[in-house]
mmCIF file of C-alpha atoms in Angstrom:
data_model
loop_
_atom_site.group_PDB
_atom_site.id
_atom_site.type_symbol
_atom_site.label_atom_id
_atom_site.label_comp_id
_atom_site.label_asym_id
_atom_site.label_seq_id
_atom_site.Cartn_x
_atom_site.Cartn_y
_atom_site.Cartn_z
ATOM 1 C CA MET A 1 0.798 23.800 15.775
ATOM 2 C CA PRO A 2 2.534 20.453 16.406
ATOM 3 C CA ILE A 3 0.197 17.528 16.324
ATOM 4 C CA THR A 4 -1.191 16.762 20.081
ATOM 5 C CA ASP A 5 -1.279 13.364 21.653
ATOM 6 C CA VAL A 6 0.619 11.321 19.122
ATOM 7 C CA PRO A 7 0.410 8.112 21.274
ATOM 8 C CA GLY A 8 -3.177 8.331 22.021
ATOM 9 C CA LYS A 9 -3.799 8.507 18.137
ATOM 10 C CA ALA A 10 -1.635 5.791 17.711
ATOM 11 C CA ARG A 11 -3.331 3.656 20.120
ATOM 12 C CA ALA A 12 -6.868 4.488 18.742
ATOM 13 C CA LEU A 13 -5.407 3.308 15.303
ATOM 14 C CA TYR A 14 -3.920 0.133 17.133
ATOM 15 C CA ASP A 15 -7.177 -0.614 18.624
ATOM 16 C CA ALA A 16 -9.286 0.249 15.551
ATOM 17 C CA ARG A 17 -7.234 -2.431 13.635
ATOM 18 C CA ARG A 18 -7.301 -4.956 16.426
ATOM 19 C CA THR A 19 -11.199 -4.975 16.820
ATOM 20 C CA ARG A 20 -12.088 -4.124 13.243
ATOM 21 C CA THR A 21 -14.013 -0.754 14.279
ATOM 22 C CA GLN A 22 -14.146 2.540 12.700
ATOM 23 C CA ILE A 23 -12.991 5.793 14.283
ATOM 24 C CA PRO A 24 -13.732 9.388 13.442
ATOM 25 C CA PRO A 25 -10.897 10.797 11.108
ATOM 26 C CA PHE A 26 -8.246 12.936 13.240
ATOM 27 C CA THR A 27 -8.718 15.825 10.738
ATOM 28 C CA ASP A 28 -12.370 16.039 11.855
ATOM 29 C CA GLU A 29 -10.904 17.251 15.199
ATOM 30 C CA ASP A 30 -7.952 19.082 13.627
ATOM 31 C CA PRO A 31 -8.260 20.069 9.755
ATOM 32 C CA THR A 32 -4.794 21.609 10.011
ATOM 33 C CA LEU A 33 -2.923 18.337 10.480
ATOM 34 C CA GLY A 34 -0.578 17.346 7.459
ATOM 35 C CA MET A 35 1.785 14.530 6.324
ATOM 36 C CA ALA A 36 4.456 15.313 9.143
ATOM 37 C CA ASP A 37 1.587 14.839 11.622
ATOM 38 C CA GLY A 38 0.356 11.583 10.069
ATOM 39 C CA TYR A 39 3.978 10.087 9.733
ATOM 40 C CA ALA A 40 4.263 10.872 13.498
ATOM 41 C CA VAL A 41 1.482 8.784 14.378
ATOM 42 C CA GLN A 42 2.252 6.221 11.937
ATOM 43 C CA LYS A 43 5.809 5.800 13.664
ATOM 44 C CA ASP A 44 3.860 5.322 16.986
ATOM 45 C CA LEU A 45 1.405 2.719 15.529
ATOM 46 C CA VAL A 46 4.062 0.790 13.945
ATOM 47 C CA GLU A 47 6.108 0.482 17.187
ATOM 48 C CA LEU A 48 2.602 -0.734 18.760
ATOM 49 C CA ILE A 49 2.320 -3.410 15.949
ATOM 50 C CA LEU A 50 5.943 -4.623 16.096
ATOM 51 C CA GLY A 51 5.558 -5.120 19.798
ATOM 52 C CA ASP A 52 3.300 -7.912 18.979
ATOM 53 C CA GLY A 53 5.768 -9.591 16.964
ATOM 54 C CA ASP A 54 4.883 -8.600 13.475
ATOM 55 C CA THR A 55 7.762 -7.789 11.134
ATOM 56 C CA ILE A 56 8.055 -5.281 8.153
ATOM 57 C CA ILE A 57 8.952 -7.108 4.901
ATOM 58 C CA GLY A 58 8.625 -4.141 2.645
ATOM 59 C CA TYR A 59 6.691 -1.105 1.933
ATOM 60 C CA LYS A 60 3.704 0.246 -0.169
ATOM 61 C CA VAL A 61 3.583 3.517 -1.864
ATOM 62 C CA GLY A 62 0.403 5.233 -2.270
ATOM 63 C CA LEU A 63 -1.053 8.035 -4.030
ATOM 64 C CA THR A 64 1.117 7.428 -7.267
ATOM 65 C CA SER A 65 -1.383 8.408 -9.864
ATOM 66 C CA LYS A 66 -2.395 11.928 -10.529
ATOM 67 C CA PRO A 67 -6.092 11.206 -10.099
ATOM 68 C CA MET A 68 -5.458 10.017 -6.512
ATOM 69 C CA GLN A 69 -3.382 12.951 -5.651
ATOM 70 C CA LYS A 70 -5.914 15.494 -7.086
ATOM 71 C CA MET A 71 -8.595 13.538 -4.949
ATOM 72 C CA ILE A 72 -6.524 13.817 -1.748
ATOM 73 C CA GLY A 73 -5.263 17.399 -2.529
ATOM 74 C CA VAL A 74 -1.441 16.475 -2.592
ATOM 75 C CA ASP A 75 1.256 16.664 -5.276
ATOM 76 C CA SER A 76 3.432 13.497 -3.784
ATOM 77 C CA PRO A 77 2.991 10.009 -2.789
ATOM 78 C CA ASP A 78 2.866 8.552 0.778
ATOM 79 C CA TYR A 79 4.272 5.321 2.261
ATOM 80 C CA GLY A 80 3.545 2.742 5.003
ATOM 81 C CA PRO A 81 5.077 -0.497 5.935
ATOM 82 C CA VAL A 82 4.141 -3.812 4.594
ATOM 83 C CA LEU A 83 3.624 -6.381 7.405
ATOM 84 C CA GLY A 84 4.592 -9.955 7.328
ATOM 85 C CA SER A 85 1.019 -10.775 8.730
ATOM 86 C CA THR A 86 -0.860 -9.067 6.110
ATOM 87 C CA LEU A 87 0.838 -11.014 3.091
ATOM 88 C CA TYR A 88 -0.871 -13.792 1.081
ATOM 89 C CA ALA A 89 0.058 -16.354 -1.362
ATOM 90 C CA ASP A 90 -1.141 -16.189 -5.137
ATOM 91 C CA ARG A 91 -4.454 -18.091 -5.248
ATOM 92 C CA GLY A 92 -5.018 -17.896 -1.587
ATOM 93 C CA GLU A 93 -8.176 -16.884 0.407
ATOM 94 C CA VAL A 94 -8.908 -13.797 2.576
ATOM 95 C CA SER A 95 -11.723 -13.433 5.250
ATOM 96 C CA MET A 96 -13.854 -10.278 4.774
ATOM 97 C CA SER A 97 -13.920 -10.695 8.856
ATOM 98 C CA ASP A 98 -10.504 -9.381 8.931
ATOM 99 C CA PHE A 99 -11.469 -6.085 7.174
ATOM 100 C CA ILE A 100 -13.339 -3.144 7.971
ATOM 101 C CA GLN A 101 -14.332 -1.422 4.516
ATOM 102 C CA PRO A 102 -11.784 -3.303 2.112
ATOM 103 C CA LYS A 103 -11.253 -2.583 -1.580
ATOM 104 C CA MET A 104 -8.935 -4.328 -4.207
ATOM 105 C CA GLU A 105 -6.338 -2.800 -6.151
ATOM 106 C CA ALA A 106 -3.998 -4.308 -8.780
ATOM 107 C CA GLU A 107 -0.290 -3.282 -8.908
ATOM 108 C CA ILE A 108 3.128 -4.116 -9.566
ATOM 109 C CA VAL A 109 5.503 -5.056 -7.055
ATOM 110 C CA ALA A 110 9.482 -4.516 -7.060
ATOM 111 C CA VAL A 111 11.484 -7.137 -5.262
ATOM 112 C CA MET A 112 14.887 -5.496 -4.129
ATOM 113 C CA GLY A 113 17.908 -7.624 -4.778
ATOM 114 C CA ALA A 114 20.164 -5.172 -3.077
ATOM 115 C CA GLU A 115 20.206 -2.235 -0.524
ATOM 116 C CA LEU A 116 18.976 0.921 -1.706
ATOM 117 C CA ARG A 117 19.632 3.905 0.354
ATOM 118 C CA GLY A 118 18.868 7.572 -0.418
ATOM 119 C CA PRO A 119 19.085 10.580 -0.545
ATOM 120 C CA GLY A 120 20.240 11.022 -4.083
ATOM 121 C CA VAL A 121 18.833 7.600 -5.713
ATOM 122 C CA SER A 122 18.020 7.935 -9.475
ATOM 123 C CA VAL A 123 15.656 5.720 -11.297
ATOM 124 C CA LEU A 124 18.747 3.981 -12.775
ATOM 125 C CA ASP A 125 20.110 3.269 -9.449
ATOM 126 C CA ALA A 126 16.497 1.805 -8.409
ATOM 127 C CA ALA A 127 16.915 -0.485 -11.584
ATOM 128 C CA ARG A 128 20.389 -1.754 -10.708
ATOM 129 C CA ALA A 129 19.163 -2.752 -7.269
ATOM 130 C CA VAL A 130 15.800 -4.306 -8.021
ATOM 131 C CA ALA A 131 15.915 -8.001 -8.687
ATOM 132 C CA GLY A 132 12.870 -8.084 -10.579
ATOM 133 C CA VAL A 133 8.995 -7.325 -10.578
ATOM 134 C CA CYS A 134 5.911 -9.602 -10.038
ATOM 135 C CA ALA A 135 2.119 -9.204 -10.133
ATOM 136 C CA ALA A 136 0.293 -8.483 -7.101
ATOM 137 C CA VAL A 137 -3.162 -7.242 -5.812
ATOM 138 C CA GLU A 138 -3.579 -5.204 -2.602
ATOM 139 C CA ILE A 139 -6.307 -4.853 -0.123
ATOM 140 C CA VAL A 140 -6.493 -1.284 0.947
ATOM 141 C CA ASP A 141 -8.797 -0.749 4.054
ATOM 142 C CA SER A 142 -9.253 2.142 6.436
ATOM 143 C CA ARG A 143 -9.893 2.330 10.036
ATOM 144 C CA PHE A 144 -11.821 5.667 9.655
ATOM 145 C CA GLU A 145 -15.231 5.920 9.303
ATOM 146 C CA ASP A 146 -16.819 5.516 5.741
ATOM 147 C CA TRP A 147 -13.473 6.153 4.072
ATOM 148 C CA ARG A 148 -13.393 10.175 5.030
ATOM 149 C CA ILE A 149 -9.875 10.296 5.078
ATOM 150 C CA LYS A 150 -7.178 13.452 4.374
ATOM 151 C CA LEU A 151 -3.810 13.258 3.799
ATOM 152 C CA ALA A 152 -2.711 12.899 7.400
ATOM 153 C CA ASP A 153 -5.341 10.354 7.975
ATOM 154 C CA THR A 154 -4.281 7.999 5.629
ATOM 155 C CA VAL A 155 -0.922 8.313 6.411
ATOM 156 C CA ALA A 156 -1.441 7.703 9.950
ATOM 157 C CA ASP A 157 -3.215 4.726 8.901
ATOM 158 C CA LEU A 158 -0.221 3.024 7.337
ATOM 159 C CA ALA A 159 -1.121 4.369 4.122
ATOM 160 C CA SER A 160 -4.520 2.706 4.441
ATOM 161 C CA ASN A 161 -2.757 -0.816 4.041
ATOM 162 C CA GLY A 162 -4.692 -3.990 4.607
ATOM 163 C CA ALA A 163 -3.408 -7.175 2.871
ATOM 164 C CA ALA A 164 -1.561 -8.119 -0.172
ATOM 165 C CA ALA A 165 -1.270 -11.103 -2.220
ATOM 166 C CA VAL A 166 2.044 -11.390 -4.346
ATOM 167 C CA SER A 167 2.880 -13.726 -7.279
ATOM 168 C CA SER A 168 5.823 -16.310 -6.709
ATOM 169 C CA ARG A 169 7.075 -15.426 -10.225
ATOM 170 C CA VAL A 170 9.775 -12.575 -10.204
ATOM 171 C CA VAL A 171 10.509 -11.563 -13.624
ATOM 172 C CA PRO A 172 13.827 -9.943 -14.250
ATOM 173 C CA LEU A 173 13.940 -5.990 -15.388
ATOM 174 C CA SER A 174 15.931 -7.460 -18.671
ATOM 175 C CA GLU A 175 12.659 -8.895 -19.748
ATOM 176 C CA VAL A 176 10.319 -5.998 -18.976
ATOM 177 C CA ASP A 177 9.829 -2.253 -19.614
ATOM 178 C CA THR A 178 7.775 -1.729 -16.216
ATOM 179 C CA ARG A 179 6.121 1.701 -17.792
ATOM 180 C CA LEU A 180 4.435 -0.656 -20.623
ATOM 181 C CA ILE A 181 3.205 -3.566 -18.480
ATOM 182 C CA GLY A 182 -0.559 -3.843 -19.184
ATOM 183 C CA MET A 183 -3.064 -5.170 -16.547
ATOM 184 C CA THR A 184 -6.412 -6.449 -16.438
ATOM 185 C CA LEU A 185 -8.797 -7.006 -13.517
ATOM 186 C CA THR A 186 -11.575 -9.077 -13.357
ATOM 187 C CA ARG A 187 -14.036 -10.060 -10.658
ATOM 188 C CA ASN A 188 -15.776 -13.454 -11.053
ATOM 189 C CA GLY A 189 -14.475 -13.563 -14.418
ATOM 190 C CA GLU A 190 -15.916 -10.014 -15.484
ATOM 191 C CA LEU A 191 -13.768 -7.286 -16.560
ATOM 192 C CA VAL A 192 -13.787 -4.496 -14.115
ATOM 193 C CA ASP A 193 -10.699 -2.343 -14.927
ATOM 194 C CA THR A 194 -7.629 -1.957 -16.805
ATOM 195 C CA GLY A 195 -4.133 -0.197 -16.388
ATOM 196 C CA ALA A 196 -0.646 -0.128 -17.113
ATOM 197 C CA GLY A 197 2.739 0.630 -15.341
ATOM 198 C CA ALA A 198 3.077 4.173 -16.493
ATOM 199 C CA ALA A 199 0.164 4.916 -13.973
ATOM 200 C CA ALA A 200 2.574 4.703 -11.006
ATOM 201 C CA LEU A 201 4.421 8.080 -11.313
ATOM 202 C CA GLY A 202 5.072 7.179 -14.542
ATOM 203 C CA ASP A 203 7.118 4.174 -13.973
ATOM 204 C CA PRO A 204 7.115 1.903 -11.087
ATOM 205 C CA LEU A 205 10.900 2.120 -10.946
ATOM 206 C CA ALA A 206 10.553 5.908 -10.321
ATOM 207 C CA VAL A 207 8.385 4.867 -7.353
ATOM 208 C CA VAL A 208 11.197 2.724 -5.878
ATOM 209 C CA ALA A 209 13.864 5.618 -6.160
ATOM 210 C CA TRP A 210 10.994 8.148 -4.567
ATOM 211 C CA LEU A 211 10.636 5.525 -1.726
ATOM 212 C CA ALA A 212 14.350 4.878 -1.127
ATOM 213 C CA ASN A 213 14.998 8.765 -1.131
ATOM 214 C CA THR A 214 12.258 9.254 1.341
ATOM 215 C CA LEU A 215 13.298 6.736 3.704
ATOM 216 C CA GLY A 216 16.811 7.883 3.413
ATOM 217 C CA GLU A 217 15.769 11.210 5.195
ATOM 218 C CA ASN A 218 14.867 9.163 8.337
ATOM 219 C CA GLY A 219 17.923 6.760 8.064
ATOM 220 C CA ILE A 220 16.102 3.932 6.694
ATOM 221 C CA ALA A 221 17.125 1.712 3.470
ATOM 222 C CA LEU A 222 15.420 -0.638 1.437
ATOM 223 C CA GLU A 223 16.881 -4.239 2.052
ATOM 224 C CA PRO A 224 17.596 -7.209 -0.219
ATOM 225 C CA GLY A 225 14.171 -9.256 -0.169
ATOM 226 C CA HIS A 226 12.255 -5.997 0.577
ATOM 227 C CA LEU A 227 8.756 -5.850 -1.401
ATOM 228 C CA VAL A 228 7.788 -2.342 -2.769
ATOM 229 C CA MET A 229 4.472 -2.218 -3.838
ATOM 230 C CA THR A 230 4.409 0.499 -6.336
ATOM 231 C CA GLY A 231 0.767 1.824 -6.537
ATOM 232 C CA ALA A 232 -2.530 0.777 -7.953
ATOM 233 C CA LEU A 233 -2.813 1.223 -11.790
ATOM 234 C CA HIS A 234 -6.655 1.697 -11.504
ATOM 235 C CA ALA A 235 -9.531 2.957 -9.013
ATOM 236 C CA ALA A 236 -10.049 0.733 -5.983
ATOM 237 C CA VAL A 237 -12.467 -1.794 -6.513
ATOM 238 C CA PRO A 238 -15.158 -2.909 -3.399
ATOM 239 C CA MET A 239 -14.825 -6.133 -2.557
ATOM 240 C CA ASN A 240 -17.423 -8.708 -0.911
ATOM 241 C CA ALA A 241 -17.278 -12.463 0.249
ATOM 242 C CA GLY A 242 -17.789 -14.649 -2.423
ATOM 243 C CA ASP A 243 -15.678 -12.527 -4.953
ATOM 244 C CA VAL A 244 -12.656 -14.024 -6.775
ATOM 245 C CA PHE A 245 -10.237 -11.259 -8.336
ATOM 246 C CA ARG A 246 -7.907 -12.167 -11.042
ATOM 247 C CA ALA A 247 -5.218 -9.621 -12.111
ATOM 248 C CA ASP A 248 -3.385 -10.536 -15.317
ATOM 249 C CA PHE A 249 -0.271 -8.562 -16.282
ATOM 250 C CA ASP A 250 1.312 -8.789 -19.467
ATOM 251 C CA ARG A 251 4.678 -10.962 -19.025
ATOM 252 C CA LEU A 252 4.088 -11.061 -15.421
ATOM 253 C CA GLY A 253 1.306 -13.176 -15.336
ATOM 254 C CA PRO A 254 -1.516 -13.594 -13.062
ATOM 255 C CA VAL A 255 -2.498 -13.394 -9.399
ATOM 256 C CA THR A 256 -5.696 -14.560 -7.695
ATOM 257 C CA LEU A 257 -7.329 -13.838 -4.624
ATOM 258 C CA ARG A 258 -10.740 -15.447 -3.062
ATOM 259 C CA VAL A 259 -12.811 -13.355 -0.458
ATOM 260 C CA VAL A 260 -14.743 -15.493 1.917
ATOM 261 C CA ASP A 261 -16.774 -14.790 4.939
#
C-alpha cells in the first residue's frame, strides 16, 4: 500500500527539527513502510528546509557497514543531504541545545572534483571524479523517540543527519589507499573506538560510486565541490556537554569538535 500523507509526515519531521522535540516513529503506525516511502517523505522535507534558505552541499551515506545493515535489517545503504547550515569547521564548537539525542561518528569525506552522474558508475569512475579525501566527524541525531527507528524512519529523517565537522586538509587519492586509512576516536583524551576505511562498503570510493548510481536514478548528479560523507567507521558514541572529540586519521590528520551547553 502506498504511504499516506507524505506532506503531513514531512511537516511533522520539519517541526520536530525546528523545535528539537521527539515524535513517534512512522513505522509504529504502519510497520509496512519501507525505503521508497522514506525517500518520499525525505523529498518533501528537503523542500521545506530549502524553502527556509538552506542549501545542499553534498550527501551523507549511512548504513555502510555490515553490523549497521544487520541491525536495521537491510542489505543496502541509505542517503540524505548534507545541509550548509549543519557544517562546522575543524576545532569548532557545537551546542547540545541544537540537537535532541546526538551521537558522534568519525568518517572519511570525499570531496568531488568533477561531476559524477549515474547509472553505470564504477569505483574507478568515482576515483577519477574525487579531488581528494579528508577527515571528518559527524553528529547523527534522530527526531524519533529514543532512536526507535526502522529503515523508513531514518531515511525520512535525512538518514539521521545532525551536523558535521570537516578538516580543511584535502589529501589527493594518489597519496592514500582509502581502504587502509586507519582511525582512532578519543573523547576527552581517552580512546573510545577505532576503525578503518574498509568498514565503509569495503572502500569509501565504493560508497561514492553507490551514491552516484543511486542519485542518478532520480536524475541527480554529484557536483564539483560536493562533500560525500562515506559512513561511520565504528559504532556511534553518545555525546554530552563538555566533551571534546578528536578523530585522528592515518595520512589525513585530525579533526576536533567541542561540545558545549
